[in-house]
Coordinates of C-alpha atoms and ligand atoms in Angstrom, one line a residue:
M471 CA 26.4 -10.1 -7.6
S472 CA 27.2 -12.6 -5.2
T473 CA 25.0 -15.7 -4.6
K474 CA 24.0 -14.4 -1.2
R475 CA 20.8 -12.6 -1.3
I476 CA 20.3 -9.5 1.5
S477 CA 17.0 -8.3 2.7
L478 CA 15.9 -4.5 2.1
T479 CA 16.3 -4.3 6.3
Q480 CA 20.1 -5.3 5.5
Y481 CA 20.9 -3.2 2.5
L482 CA 19.3 0.0 4.6
I483 CA 21.2 -0.6 7.5
E484 CA 24.3 -1.0 5.2
Q485 CA 23.7 2.4 3.6
Q486 CA 23.6 4.0 7.2
R487 CA 26.8 2.6 8.3
G488 CA 28.3 3.1 4.9
E489 CA 29.1 5.8 2.0
A490 CA 25.6 7.1 1.7
Q491 CA 25.0 7.5 5.4
I492 CA 21.6 7.6 5.4
P493 CA 19.8 8.8 8.4
A494 CA 17.7 6.5 10.7
Q495 CA 14.5 8.3 9.9
L496 CA 15.1 8.0 6.0
R497 CA 15.5 4.2 6.7
L498 CA 12.4 3.9 8.5
L499 CA 10.6 5.8 5.9
I500 CA 11.9 3.5 3.3
E501 CA 10.8 0.5 5.5
V502 CA 7.2 2.0 5.9
V503 CA 7.1 2.6 2.3
A504 CA 8.0 -0.9 1.2
R505 CA 5.8 -2.7 3.6
A506 CA 2.5 -0.1 2.4
C507 CA 3.8 -1.6 -1.0
K508 CA 3.6 -4.9 0.3
R509 CA -0.2 -4.5 1.3
I510 CA -1.2 -2.8 -1.7
A511 CA 0.1 -6.0 -3.6
I512 CA -2.1 -8.0 -1.3
N513 CA -5.1 -5.9 -2.3
V514 CA -4.3 -5.9 -6.3
N515 CA -3.6 -9.8 -6.1
K516 CA -7.2 -10.2 -4.2
G517 CA -9.2 -8.7 -7.9
A518 CA -12.4 -9.4 -8.2
L519 CA -12.5 -11.5 -5.3
G520 CA -11.7 -8.6 -2.7
D521 CA -14.0 -5.9 -4.5
V522 CA -10.9 -3.9 -5.6
L523 CA -12.0 -3.7 -9.1
G524 CA -13.8 -0.7 -10.8
T525 CA -14.4 2.8 -10.1
A526 CA -14.8 4.4 -6.5
G527 CA -17.3 7.1 -7.7
S528 CA -15.2 10.2 -7.0
E529 CA -12.7 12.3 -9.0
N530 CA -9.5 13.5 -7.9
V531 CA -7.8 17.0 -8.2
Q532 CA -7.3 16.5 -11.9
G533 CA -10.5 15.8 -13.1
E534 CA -9.8 11.8 -13.3
V535 CA -12.0 9.4 -12.3
Q536 CA -10.7 7.4 -9.2
K537 CA -10.4 3.7 -9.5
K538 CA -11.3 1.8 -5.9
L539 CA -8.0 0.9 -6.3
D540 CA -6.4 4.4 -6.6
V541 CA -8.4 5.3 -3.0
I542 CA -7.1 2.1 -1.2
A543 CA -3.6 2.2 -2.3
N544 CA -3.5 6.3 -1.2
E545 CA -5.0 5.2 2.3
V546 CA -2.4 2.0 2.7
L547 CA 0.6 4.9 1.9
I548 CA -1.3 7.4 4.6
E549 CA -2.2 5.1 7.2
A550 CA 1.5 3.4 7.0
N551 CA 3.0 6.8 7.1
E552 CA 1.6 9.1 9.7
W553 CA 2.5 7.9 12.8
G554 CA 6.2 7.0 12.7
G555 CA 7.6 10.1 13.4
H556 CA 9.5 10.1 10.1
L557 CA 7.4 12.5 8.3
A558 CA 6.7 16.3 8.2
G559 CA 4.1 15.9 5.6
M560 CA 2.7 14.0 2.4
A561 CA 1.3 15.1 -1.0
S562 CA -0.2 12.4 -3.1
E563 CA -1.8 12.5 -7.1
E564 CA -4.9 11.5 -5.0
M565 CA -5.2 14.3 -2.7
D566 CA -5.8 18.0 -3.7
D567 CA -3.4 19.8 -1.2
M568 CA -0.6 18.1 1.2
L569 CA -1.3 16.1 4.4
G570 CA 0.1 17.0 7.7
V571 CA 1.1 14.5 10.1
P572 CA -2.1 14.6 13.1
N573 CA -0.8 16.5 16.1
R574 CA -1.0 13.2 18.0
Y575 CA 2.0 11.9 16.5
P576 CA 5.6 13.5 16.1
Q577 CA 6.7 15.4 13.4
G578 CA 9.6 14.1 11.1
E579 CA 12.3 15.7 8.9
Y580 CA 11.0 14.2 5.7
L581 CA 8.3 15.4 3.0
L582 CA 6.9 12.1 1.0
L583 CA 5.3 12.7 -2.5
F584 CA 3.4 9.5 -4.0
D585 CA 1.4 8.3 -7.1
P586 CA -0.3 5.5 -5.1
L587 CA -1.3 3.8 -8.0
D588 CA 0.4 4.5 -11.5
G589 CA -1.5 2.8 -14.5
S590 CA -4.9 2.9 -13.2
S591 CA -6.6 1.9 -16.7
N592 CA -4.6 -1.3 -16.4
I593 CA -6.2 -2.4 -13.2
D594 CA -9.6 -4.1 -14.4
I595 CA -7.4 -5.8 -17.1
N596 CA -5.3 -7.5 -14.9
V597 CA -2.0 -6.0 -16.4
S598 CA 1.1 -4.4 -14.7
I599 CA 0.3 -1.4 -12.2
G600 CA 2.6 0.2 -9.6
T601 CA 3.1 2.9 -7.1
I602 CA 6.0 5.4 -7.3
F603 CA 7.4 7.8 -4.6
S604 CA 10.0 10.5 -4.2
V605 CA 11.0 12.4 -0.8
L606 CA 12.5 15.5 -0.2
K607 CA 13.7 16.9 2.9
H608 CA 11.5 19.6 5.0
Q609 CA 13.5 23.0 4.6
G610 CA 11.8 24.3 8.2
G611 CA 9.0 25.9 9.2
E612 CA 4.6 25.1 9.0
V613 CA 4.7 22.5 6.3
T614 CA 2.3 23.8 3.2
N615 CA 2.2 23.2 -0.3
E616 CA 4.7 25.3 -0.7
S617 CA 7.2 23.2 1.1
F618 CA 6.8 20.5 -1.3
L619 CA 7.9 22.5 -4.5
Q620 CA 11.4 21.7 -4.5
P621 CA 13.6 20.9 -7.6
G622 CA 13.8 17.0 -8.4
T623 CA 17.6 17.6 -7.6
A624 CA 16.7 18.3 -3.9
Q625 CA 15.2 14.8 -3.7
V626 CA 16.9 12.2 -1.0
C627 CA 15.4 8.9 -2.3
A628 CA 13.2 8.0 -5.1
G629 CA 11.5 4.6 -5.9
Y630 CA 8.8 2.7 -7.5
C631 CA 6.9 -0.6 -6.8
V632 CA 5.8 -2.8 -9.7
Y633 CA 2.8 -5.1 -9.2
G634 CA 3.0 -7.7 -12.4
P635 CA 4.1 -11.0 -12.6
Q636 CA 6.6 -10.3 -9.8
T637 CA 6.2 -8.0 -7.2
T638 CA 9.6 -5.4 -7.5
L639 CA 10.8 -2.6 -5.6
V640 CA 13.4 -0.4 -7.3
L641 CA 15.1 2.2 -5.2
T642 CA 17.9 4.8 -5.2
V643 CA 19.3 7.0 -2.1
G644 CA 21.6 8.8 -4.4
K645 CA 24.1 5.9 -4.7
G646 CA 23.0 4.0 -7.5
V647 CA 19.8 1.7 -8.4
V648 CA 19.1 -1.4 -6.6
L649 CA 15.7 -4.0 -7.0
F650 CA 14.2 -6.0 -4.8
T651 CA 11.9 -8.7 -5.6
L652 CA 9.1 -9.6 -3.0
D653 CA 9.4 -13.1 -1.3
R654 CA 6.1 -13.9 -0.9
E655 CA 6.8 -17.1 1.5
Q656 CA 8.8 -15.3 3.8
G657 CA 7.1 -11.5 3.3
A658 CA 10.5 -10.3 2.7
W659 CA 12.1 -7.6 0.2
V660 CA 14.8 -9.6 -1.5
M661 CA 17.7 -7.9 -3.1
T662 CA 17.8 -9.3 -6.8
E663 CA 19.8 -6.7 -8.6
D664 CA 22.4 -4.6 -6.7
N665 CA 23.3 -2.3 -9.4
L666 CA 21.0 -1.5 -12.5
R667 CA 22.4 0.1 -15.5
I668 CA 20.8 1.5 -18.2
P669 CA 22.2 0.9 -21.6
E670 CA 23.1 3.7 -23.5
D671 CA 21.9 2.7 -26.9
T672 CA 18.7 1.2 -27.8
K673 CA 16.4 0.1 -30.5
E674 CA 12.9 0.3 -28.4
F675 CA 10.7 3.3 -27.9
A676 CA 7.7 3.7 -26.1
I677 CA 5.1 6.6 -26.9
N678 CA 1.1 6.4 -27.5
M679 CA 1.2 6.5 -31.4
S680 CA -2.2 7.4 -31.3
N681 CA -1.3 10.9 -30.2
M682 CA 1.1 11.5 -33.1
R683 CA -1.1 14.0 -35.1
H684 CA -0.8 16.3 -32.1
W685 CA 2.9 15.9 -31.6
A686 CA 5.7 18.9 -32.1
A687 CA 7.9 18.8 -34.8
P688 CA 10.8 17.3 -33.3
V689 CA 9.2 14.4 -31.9
K690 CA 7.4 13.6 -35.0
R691 CA 11.2 13.9 -36.6
Y692 CA 12.7 11.3 -34.3
I693 CA 9.5 8.9 -34.3
D694 CA 9.5 9.2 -38.3
E695 CA 13.3 7.9 -38.3
C696 CA 12.8 5.0 -35.8
L697 CA 9.9 4.1 -38.0
A698 CA 12.2 4.3 -41.0
G699 CA 14.4 1.8 -39.9
K700 CA 17.3 0.1 -41.5
E701 CA 16.7 2.5 -44.8
G702 CA 16.0 5.6 -43.0
P703 CA 18.7 7.9 -41.2
R704 CA 19.2 5.9 -38.0
G705 CA 20.2 2.9 -40.3
K706 CA 18.7 0.0 -37.7
D707 CA 15.0 -1.1 -37.2
F708 CA 13.3 -0.1 -34.1
N709 CA 10.8 -2.0 -31.9
M710 CA 7.9 -0.3 -29.9
R711 CA 6.1 -1.2 -26.4
W712 CA 3.5 0.6 -24.5
V713 CA 2.1 -0.7 -21.5
A714 CA 0.1 2.6 -20.3
A715 CA 1.4 2.5 -16.9
M716 CA 5.0 4.7 -16.8
V717 CA 5.8 2.6 -14.1
A718 CA 6.0 -0.5 -16.3
D719 CA 7.7 1.1 -19.2
V720 CA 10.5 2.8 -17.0
H721 CA 10.9 -0.7 -15.4
R722 CA 11.5 -2.4 -18.7
I723 CA 14.1 0.6 -19.4
M724 CA 15.7 -0.1 -16.3
T725 CA 16.0 -3.5 -17.2
R726 CA 17.0 -3.7 -21.0
G727 CA 16.9 0.0 -22.0
G728 CA 14.7 1.9 -24.3
I729 CA 13.1 5.5 -24.5
F730 CA 9.7 6.8 -22.6
M731 CA 8.3 9.5 -24.2
Y732 CA 5.0 11.2 -22.9
P733 CA 5.5 14.7 -24.9
W734 CA 3.5 18.1 -24.9
D735 CA 1.0 17.5 -27.5
K736 CA -1.8 19.7 -29.2
R737 CA -4.6 18.2 -27.5
E738 CA -4.3 20.7 -24.5
P739 CA -1.7 23.0 -25.7
N740 CA -1.8 25.1 -22.6
K741 CA -0.7 21.8 -20.5
P742 CA 2.8 21.2 -20.2
G743 CA 2.3 17.3 -20.6
K744 CA 0.6 14.8 -19.2
L745 CA 2.4 13.4 -16.5
R746 CA 3.0 14.7 -13.2
L747 CA 6.4 16.8 -12.2
M748 CA 6.5 15.7 -8.7
Y749 CA 5.4 12.0 -8.1
E750 CA 6.0 11.0 -11.6
A751 CA 8.5 12.6 -13.5
N752 CA 11.0 13.7 -10.7
P753 CA 11.4 10.2 -9.3
M754 CA 11.6 8.4 -12.4
S755 CA 14.1 10.9 -13.5
F756 CA 16.4 10.4 -10.6
L757 CA 16.1 6.5 -10.9
V758 CA 17.1 6.9 -14.5
E759 CA 19.7 9.4 -13.7
Q760 CA 21.1 7.1 -11.0
A761 CA 21.1 3.8 -13.7
G762 CA 23.1 5.9 -16.1
G763 CA 20.3 7.2 -18.1
V764 CA 18.9 10.8 -19.0
A765 CA 15.6 12.7 -18.4
T766 CA 14.3 15.6 -20.2
N767 CA 11.4 17.8 -21.0
G768 CA 12.8 17.9 -24.4
T769 CA 14.7 21.5 -23.6
Q770 CA 15.8 21.0 -20.3
R771 CA 16.9 18.5 -17.4
I772 CA 13.7 17.3 -15.6
M773 CA 15.1 17.2 -12.3
E774 CA 16.2 21.1 -12.6
I775 CA 12.9 22.2 -13.1
Q776 CA 11.7 24.7 -10.6
P777 CA 8.4 23.5 -9.5
T778 CA 5.3 26.1 -9.2
Q779 CA 2.7 23.8 -8.1
L780 CA 2.0 20.6 -6.5
H781 CA 0.3 18.9 -9.3
E782 CA 2.3 20.6 -12.1
R783 CA 2.6 18.7 -15.5
V784 CA 5.7 17.8 -17.4
S785 CA 6.7 16.7 -20.9
V786 CA 8.8 13.7 -20.2
M787 CA 11.7 12.1 -22.3
L788 CA 13.5 9.6 -20.5
G789 CA 16.0 6.5 -20.6
S790 CA 18.9 5.0 -23.0
K791 CA 21.1 8.1 -22.8
N792 CA 22.2 8.5 -26.7
E793 CA 18.5 8.5 -27.8
V794 CA 17.2 10.9 -25.0
E795 CA 20.3 13.1 -26.0
L796 CA 19.0 13.0 -30.0
V797 CA 15.7 13.9 -29.0
T798 CA 16.4 16.5 -26.9
S799 CA 18.8 17.9 -29.7
Y800 CA 15.9 17.7 -32.0
H801 CA 13.7 20.3 -29.7
R802 CA 16.8 22.4 -29.3
E803 CA 17.5 22.8 -33.1
A804 CA 13.7 23.7 -33.2
Q805 CA 13.6 26.7 -30.7
Ligands
LIG450 P1 -2.2 7.3 -13.8 O1 -2.9 5.9 -13.9 O2 -1.7 7.4 -12.2 O3 -2.8 8.4 -13.7 O4 -1.2 7.4 -14.7 C1 -1.1 7.0 -15.8 C2 -0.1 7.8 -16.8 C3 1.4 7.1 -17.0 O5 1.5 5.9 -16.1 C4 0.9 6.3 -18.2 O6 2.1 6.1 -19.1 C5 0.2 7.1 -19.1 O7 -0.7 7.6 -18.3 C6 -0.7 6.5 -20.2 O8 -1.3 7.5 -21.0 P2 -2.4 7.2 -22.3 O9 -3.5 6.8 -21.5 O10 -2.8 8.6 -22.4 O11 -1.6 6.5 -22.9
LIG451 MN1 0.6 8.0 -12.8
LIG452 MN1 -2.1 7.0 -10.2

């Protein structure tokens, strides 16, 4: 890319005028979410000095203990988004049901879904965490939980922010994937990559190996073959990484390739997986596909799944095209 750096605002104005033709309300929405992520980043950075570590003493709808930062990040996103007139409603990992826009504010056209703080178990140990979001168009009528139950293919925008050594924002409006880095001196998001592409091949996989004994046979077969290395059927050695924050694992894949899997397993056989379809798997799948990668649940493209519940879970395999297609073919053979 050229040496002249552009800001998020400039990029969005160009997208509004150019090929993507994003509407003004969507541009405002993205700016507001990006501003909220800056505020979350400030809270994250305070750590023990800001009373943001530890648990909040509550549980979310999925029975998970909420950390203080889960609650803070959720509040920051709500407060930032409720008054701008760009939203019809919001849904979050940390809220049982969708949240409408208060009557005193105008209602907009979009639905915003978010995982306000991804990788909560990393907060207290000072390891990368993030925010994931997905944007849908409201199809009209009263806004209810059902309004959000649109397949991932209906997303008009998705993105994530990583609070790591750098604070970065990765975004798609359906015209490729761009990366912004937070310039703290200017308080501005500055574009540092204009076209992220995931290499089709990789020698790196990400999966929580401690669950191996619970996996389905096709996942076990795929990982066993990776572990067999040069001498095995794959004829090459593989490396492994697991950050325990999907947002950071996906960011590594966006940067240098790899495959990320959180598959269905026998621990809770009635649940399709651990990760959530609406605000984790769908936005990440949109970004991964826009960067040339693939995202499936083992048998089906994730973005084509028709959701039936706001907090629906899903099995996830995403990243470098040839690896995701291979493990998906193992699942289809086993059907
Ligand atoms: P969250 O913190 O939003 O609940 O999400 C955590 C998720 C995901 O980000 C990560 O990949 C996975 O949980 C880690 O799970 P394990 O602890 O089972 O490895
Ligand atoms: Mn999460
Ligand atoms: Mn979360």
